[in-house]
Tab-separated table of C-alpha atoms in Angstrom:
chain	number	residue	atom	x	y	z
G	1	UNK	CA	88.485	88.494	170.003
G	2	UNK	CA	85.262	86.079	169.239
G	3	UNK	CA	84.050	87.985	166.107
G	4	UNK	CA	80.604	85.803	166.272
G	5	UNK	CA	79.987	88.131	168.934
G	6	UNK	CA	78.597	91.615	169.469
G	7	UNK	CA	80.530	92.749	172.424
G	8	UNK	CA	79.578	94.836	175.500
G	9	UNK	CA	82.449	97.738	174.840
G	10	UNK	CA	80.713	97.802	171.243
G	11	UNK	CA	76.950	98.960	172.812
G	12	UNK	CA	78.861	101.181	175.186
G	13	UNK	CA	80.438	103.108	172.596
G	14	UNK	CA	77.351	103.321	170.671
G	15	UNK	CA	76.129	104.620	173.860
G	16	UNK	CA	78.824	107.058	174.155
G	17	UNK	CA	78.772	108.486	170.589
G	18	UNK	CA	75.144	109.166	171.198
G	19	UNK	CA	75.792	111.471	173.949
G	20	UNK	CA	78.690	113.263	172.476
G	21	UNK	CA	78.102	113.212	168.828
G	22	UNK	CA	80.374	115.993	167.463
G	23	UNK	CA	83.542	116.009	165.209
G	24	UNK	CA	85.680	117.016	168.353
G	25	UNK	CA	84.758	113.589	170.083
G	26	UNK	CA	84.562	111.364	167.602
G	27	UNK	CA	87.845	112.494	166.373
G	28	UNK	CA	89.415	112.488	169.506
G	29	UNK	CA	87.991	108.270	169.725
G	30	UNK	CA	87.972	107.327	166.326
G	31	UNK	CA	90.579	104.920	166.875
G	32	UNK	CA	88.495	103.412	169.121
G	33	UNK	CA	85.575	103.545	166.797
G	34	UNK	CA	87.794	101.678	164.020
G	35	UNK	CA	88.573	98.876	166.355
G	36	UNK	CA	84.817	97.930	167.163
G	37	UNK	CA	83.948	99.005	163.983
G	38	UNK	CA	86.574	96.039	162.440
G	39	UNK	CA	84.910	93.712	165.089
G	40	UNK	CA	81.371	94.229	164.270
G	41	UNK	CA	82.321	94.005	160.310
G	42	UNK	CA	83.931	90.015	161.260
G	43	UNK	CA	80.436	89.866	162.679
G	44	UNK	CA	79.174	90.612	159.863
G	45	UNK	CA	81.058	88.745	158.041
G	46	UNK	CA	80.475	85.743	159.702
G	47	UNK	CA	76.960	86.218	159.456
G	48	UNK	CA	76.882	85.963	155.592
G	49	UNK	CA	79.219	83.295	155.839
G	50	UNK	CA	76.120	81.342	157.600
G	51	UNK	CA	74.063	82.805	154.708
G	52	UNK	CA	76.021	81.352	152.402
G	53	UNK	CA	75.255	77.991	153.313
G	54	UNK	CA	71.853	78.612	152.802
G	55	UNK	CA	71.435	80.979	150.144
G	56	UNK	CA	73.619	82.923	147.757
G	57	UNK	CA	74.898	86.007	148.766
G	58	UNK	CA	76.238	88.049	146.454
G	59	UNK	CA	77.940	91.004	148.585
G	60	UNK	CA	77.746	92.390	152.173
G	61	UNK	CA	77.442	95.838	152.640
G	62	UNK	CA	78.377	98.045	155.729
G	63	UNK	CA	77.178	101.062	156.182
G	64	UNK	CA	79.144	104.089	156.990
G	65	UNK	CA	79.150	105.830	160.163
G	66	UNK	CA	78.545	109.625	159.072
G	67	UNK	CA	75.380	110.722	158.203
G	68	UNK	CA	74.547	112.975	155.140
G	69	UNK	CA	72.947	116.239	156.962
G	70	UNK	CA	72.450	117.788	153.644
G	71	UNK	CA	69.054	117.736	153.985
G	72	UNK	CA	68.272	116.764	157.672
G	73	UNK	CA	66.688	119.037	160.497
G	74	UNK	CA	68.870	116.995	162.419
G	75	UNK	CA	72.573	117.658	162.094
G	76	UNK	CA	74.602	115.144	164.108
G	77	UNK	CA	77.198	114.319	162.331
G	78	UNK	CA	77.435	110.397	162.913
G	79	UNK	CA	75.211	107.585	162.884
G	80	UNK	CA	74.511	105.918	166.380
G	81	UNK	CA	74.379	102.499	164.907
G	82	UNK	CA	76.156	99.730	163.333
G	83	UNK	CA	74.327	98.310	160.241
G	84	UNK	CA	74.918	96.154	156.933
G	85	UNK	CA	72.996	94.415	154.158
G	86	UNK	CA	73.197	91.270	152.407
G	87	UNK	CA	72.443	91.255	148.463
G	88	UNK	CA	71.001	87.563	147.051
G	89	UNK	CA	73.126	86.502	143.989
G	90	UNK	CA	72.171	86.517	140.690
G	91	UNK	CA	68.752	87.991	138.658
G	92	UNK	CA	66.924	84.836	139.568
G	93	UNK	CA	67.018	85.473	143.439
G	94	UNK	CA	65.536	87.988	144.561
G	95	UNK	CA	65.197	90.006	147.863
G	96	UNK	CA	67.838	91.153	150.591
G	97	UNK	CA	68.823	90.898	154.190
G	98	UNK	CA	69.166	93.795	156.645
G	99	UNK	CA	71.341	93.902	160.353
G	100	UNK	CA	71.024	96.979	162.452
G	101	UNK	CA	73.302	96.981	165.601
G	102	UNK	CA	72.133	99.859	168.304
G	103	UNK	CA	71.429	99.998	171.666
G	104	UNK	CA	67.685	99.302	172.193
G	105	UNK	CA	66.330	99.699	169.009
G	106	UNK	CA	68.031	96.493	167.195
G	107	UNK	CA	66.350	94.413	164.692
G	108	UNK	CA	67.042	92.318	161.743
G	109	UNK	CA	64.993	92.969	158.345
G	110	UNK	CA	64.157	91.155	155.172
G	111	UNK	CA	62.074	91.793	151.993
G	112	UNK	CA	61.283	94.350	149.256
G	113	UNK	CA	61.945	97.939	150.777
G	114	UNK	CA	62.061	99.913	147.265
G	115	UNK	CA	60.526	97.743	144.202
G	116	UNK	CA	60.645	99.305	141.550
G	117	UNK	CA	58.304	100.563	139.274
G	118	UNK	CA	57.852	97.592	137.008
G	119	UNK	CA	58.409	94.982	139.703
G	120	UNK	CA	56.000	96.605	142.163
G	121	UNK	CA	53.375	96.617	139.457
G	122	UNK	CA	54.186	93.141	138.509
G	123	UNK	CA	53.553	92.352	142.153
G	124	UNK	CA	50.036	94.090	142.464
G	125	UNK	CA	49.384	92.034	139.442
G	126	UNK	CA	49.768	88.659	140.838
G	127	UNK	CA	48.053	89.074	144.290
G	128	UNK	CA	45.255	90.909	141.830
G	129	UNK	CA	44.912	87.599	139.990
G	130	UNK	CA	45.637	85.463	143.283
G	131	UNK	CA	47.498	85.404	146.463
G	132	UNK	CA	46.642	82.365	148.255
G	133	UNK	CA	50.244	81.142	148.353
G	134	UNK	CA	51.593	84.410	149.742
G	135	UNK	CA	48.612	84.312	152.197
G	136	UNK	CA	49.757	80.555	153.169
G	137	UNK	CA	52.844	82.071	153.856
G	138	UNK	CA	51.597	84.808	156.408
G	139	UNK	CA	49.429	82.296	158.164
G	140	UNK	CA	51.985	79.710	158.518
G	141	UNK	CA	52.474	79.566	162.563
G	142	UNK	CA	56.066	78.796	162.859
G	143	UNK	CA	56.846	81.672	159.985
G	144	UNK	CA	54.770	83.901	162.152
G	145	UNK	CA	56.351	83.612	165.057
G	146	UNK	CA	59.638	84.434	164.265
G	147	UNK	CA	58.428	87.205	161.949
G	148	UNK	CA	55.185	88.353	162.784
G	149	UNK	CA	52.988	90.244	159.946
G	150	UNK	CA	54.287	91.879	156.671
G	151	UNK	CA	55.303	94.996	157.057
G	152	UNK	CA	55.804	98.200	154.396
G	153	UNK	CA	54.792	101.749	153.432
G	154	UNK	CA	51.418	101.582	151.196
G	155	UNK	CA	48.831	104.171	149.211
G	156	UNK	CA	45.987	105.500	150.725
G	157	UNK	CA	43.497	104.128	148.715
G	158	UNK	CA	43.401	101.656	145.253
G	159	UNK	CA	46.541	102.646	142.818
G	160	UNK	CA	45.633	103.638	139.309
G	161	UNK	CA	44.249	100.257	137.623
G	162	UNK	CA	43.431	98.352	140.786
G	163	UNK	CA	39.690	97.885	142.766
G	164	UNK	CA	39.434	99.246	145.887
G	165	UNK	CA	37.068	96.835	146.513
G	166	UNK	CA	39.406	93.739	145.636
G	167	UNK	CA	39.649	90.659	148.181
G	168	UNK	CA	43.672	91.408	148.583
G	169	UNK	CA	43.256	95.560	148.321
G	170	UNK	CA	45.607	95.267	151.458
G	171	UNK	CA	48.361	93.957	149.717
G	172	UNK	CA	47.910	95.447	146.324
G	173	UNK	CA	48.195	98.923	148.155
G	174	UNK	CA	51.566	98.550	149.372
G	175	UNK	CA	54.904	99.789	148.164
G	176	UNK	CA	56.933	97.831	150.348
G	177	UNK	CA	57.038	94.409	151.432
G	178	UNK	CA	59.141	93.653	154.681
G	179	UNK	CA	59.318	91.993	157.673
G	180	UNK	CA	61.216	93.439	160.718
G	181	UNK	CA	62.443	91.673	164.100
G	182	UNK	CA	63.890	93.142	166.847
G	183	UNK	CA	65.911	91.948	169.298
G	184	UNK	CA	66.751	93.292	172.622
G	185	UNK	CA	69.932	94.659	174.139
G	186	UNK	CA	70.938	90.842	176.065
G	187	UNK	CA	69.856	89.103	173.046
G	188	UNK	CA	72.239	91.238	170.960
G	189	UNK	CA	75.196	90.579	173.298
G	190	UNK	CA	74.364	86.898	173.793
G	191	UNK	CA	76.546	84.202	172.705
G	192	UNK	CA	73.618	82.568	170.410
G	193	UNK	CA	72.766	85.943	168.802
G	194	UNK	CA	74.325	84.754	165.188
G	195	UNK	CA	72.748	82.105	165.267
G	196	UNK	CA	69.087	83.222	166.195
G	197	UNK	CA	70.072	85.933	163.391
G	198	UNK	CA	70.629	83.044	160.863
G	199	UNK	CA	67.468	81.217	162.082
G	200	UNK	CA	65.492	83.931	161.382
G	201	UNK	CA	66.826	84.547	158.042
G	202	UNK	CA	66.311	80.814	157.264
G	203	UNK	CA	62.813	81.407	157.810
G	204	UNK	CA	62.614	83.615	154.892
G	205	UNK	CA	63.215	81.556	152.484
G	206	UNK	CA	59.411	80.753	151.283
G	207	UNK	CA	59.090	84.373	151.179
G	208	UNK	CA	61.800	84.649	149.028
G	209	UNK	CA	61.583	81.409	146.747
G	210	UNK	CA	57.530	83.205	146.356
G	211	UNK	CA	58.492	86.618	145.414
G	212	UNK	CA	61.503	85.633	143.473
G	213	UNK	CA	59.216	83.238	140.969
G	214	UNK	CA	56.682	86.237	140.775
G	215	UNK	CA	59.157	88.349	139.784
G	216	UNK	CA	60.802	86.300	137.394
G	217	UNK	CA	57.790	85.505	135.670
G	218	UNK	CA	54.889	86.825	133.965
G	219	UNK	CA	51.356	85.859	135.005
G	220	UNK	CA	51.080	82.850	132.730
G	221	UNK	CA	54.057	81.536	134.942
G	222	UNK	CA	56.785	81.771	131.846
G	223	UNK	CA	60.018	82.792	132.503
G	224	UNK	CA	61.485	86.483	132.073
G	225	UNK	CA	64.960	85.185	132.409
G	226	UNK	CA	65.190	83.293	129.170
């Protein structure tokens, strides 16, 4: 099998699973669920080896298929989705790469989706003191149109420190900083679909090379790394 592709018997499972998912059926297909689940991990796999030539990618991760109900109002027992992340190598890079597989609802995903405490605040900081460059970023037309706006959870109003009147209040408020595309179900199952998955990552990259010299620096621009 082609595994730079996302077959058709793939989605149809997904499909499947959805409508029947309970430990009886899934046990009673899991074979069949290890088979497309080895195909869609090549996928995967091929996908960070296009990374690679890139960026530096230090590990790809899949997800696993059951879901922890522990503390759900819904109990299904099983994901209806493939999905994996991509880790950048290395303190000095900074950011990650996201691939969810699922019938109508797929999308890639890049960013900052749970800063921590220092590097969030070390974030607010900079775009407090200027954010032109990110701005640049956002406005760049070819960078929007594969990616659209910047994306993320945020605070209702100013956090502690910060002016709620500030020029870039919108950005100091947030708590995340991501950008999401989606792709629909023939785009998924496409023959190009890898590769309009790499070209989007590749458009990251002044987002990244940006947040990773923020974040690896303190606001007179000297390194942390040292």
């Amino acid at each position: 099998m082609n595994n730079s592709i996302i077959t058709k018997d793939a989605f149809n499972f997904l499909k499947e699973l959805a409508k029947n998912n309970n430990k009886e059926w899934f046990q009673e297909n899991k074979a069949i669920f290890k088979a497309h689940e080895a195909d869609v991990k090549s996928f995967y796999a091929n996908v960070q080896e296009h990374l690679n030539e890139h960026d530096e990618i230090e590990k790809m991760k899949m997800f696993r298929i059951y879901r922890d109900v522990r503390f759900s109002k819904d109990k299904t027992p099983y994901k209806t989705h493939f999905a994996g992340s991509f880790s950048r190598l290395g303190a000095h890079l900074r950011g990650g790469y996201y691939l969810r597989i699922k019938p109508g609802e797929s999308f890639v995903a890049t960013g900052f989706w749970d800063p921590n405490k220092e590097d969030l605040f070390r974030i607010r900081k900079e775009f407090e003191q200027d954010a032109s460059d990110l701005r640049k970023i956002l406005n760049d037309k070819s960078f929007k149109k594969i990616w659209g706006e910047l994306e993320g959870d945020g605070v209702k109003t100013a956090p502690k420190g910060f002016d709620k009147e500030h020029p870039n209040i919108d950005l100091i408020k947030k708590k995340q900083f991501v950008f999401v595309k989606n792709f629909s179900d023939k785009e998924v199952l496409s023959n190009t679909f890898i590769k309009e998955v790499d070209t989007s990552f590749r458009a990251i990259r002044p987002y990244f090379d940006l947040m990773s010299d923020i974040l690896t620096t303190n606001l007179n621009g000297e390194s942390l790394l040292d």
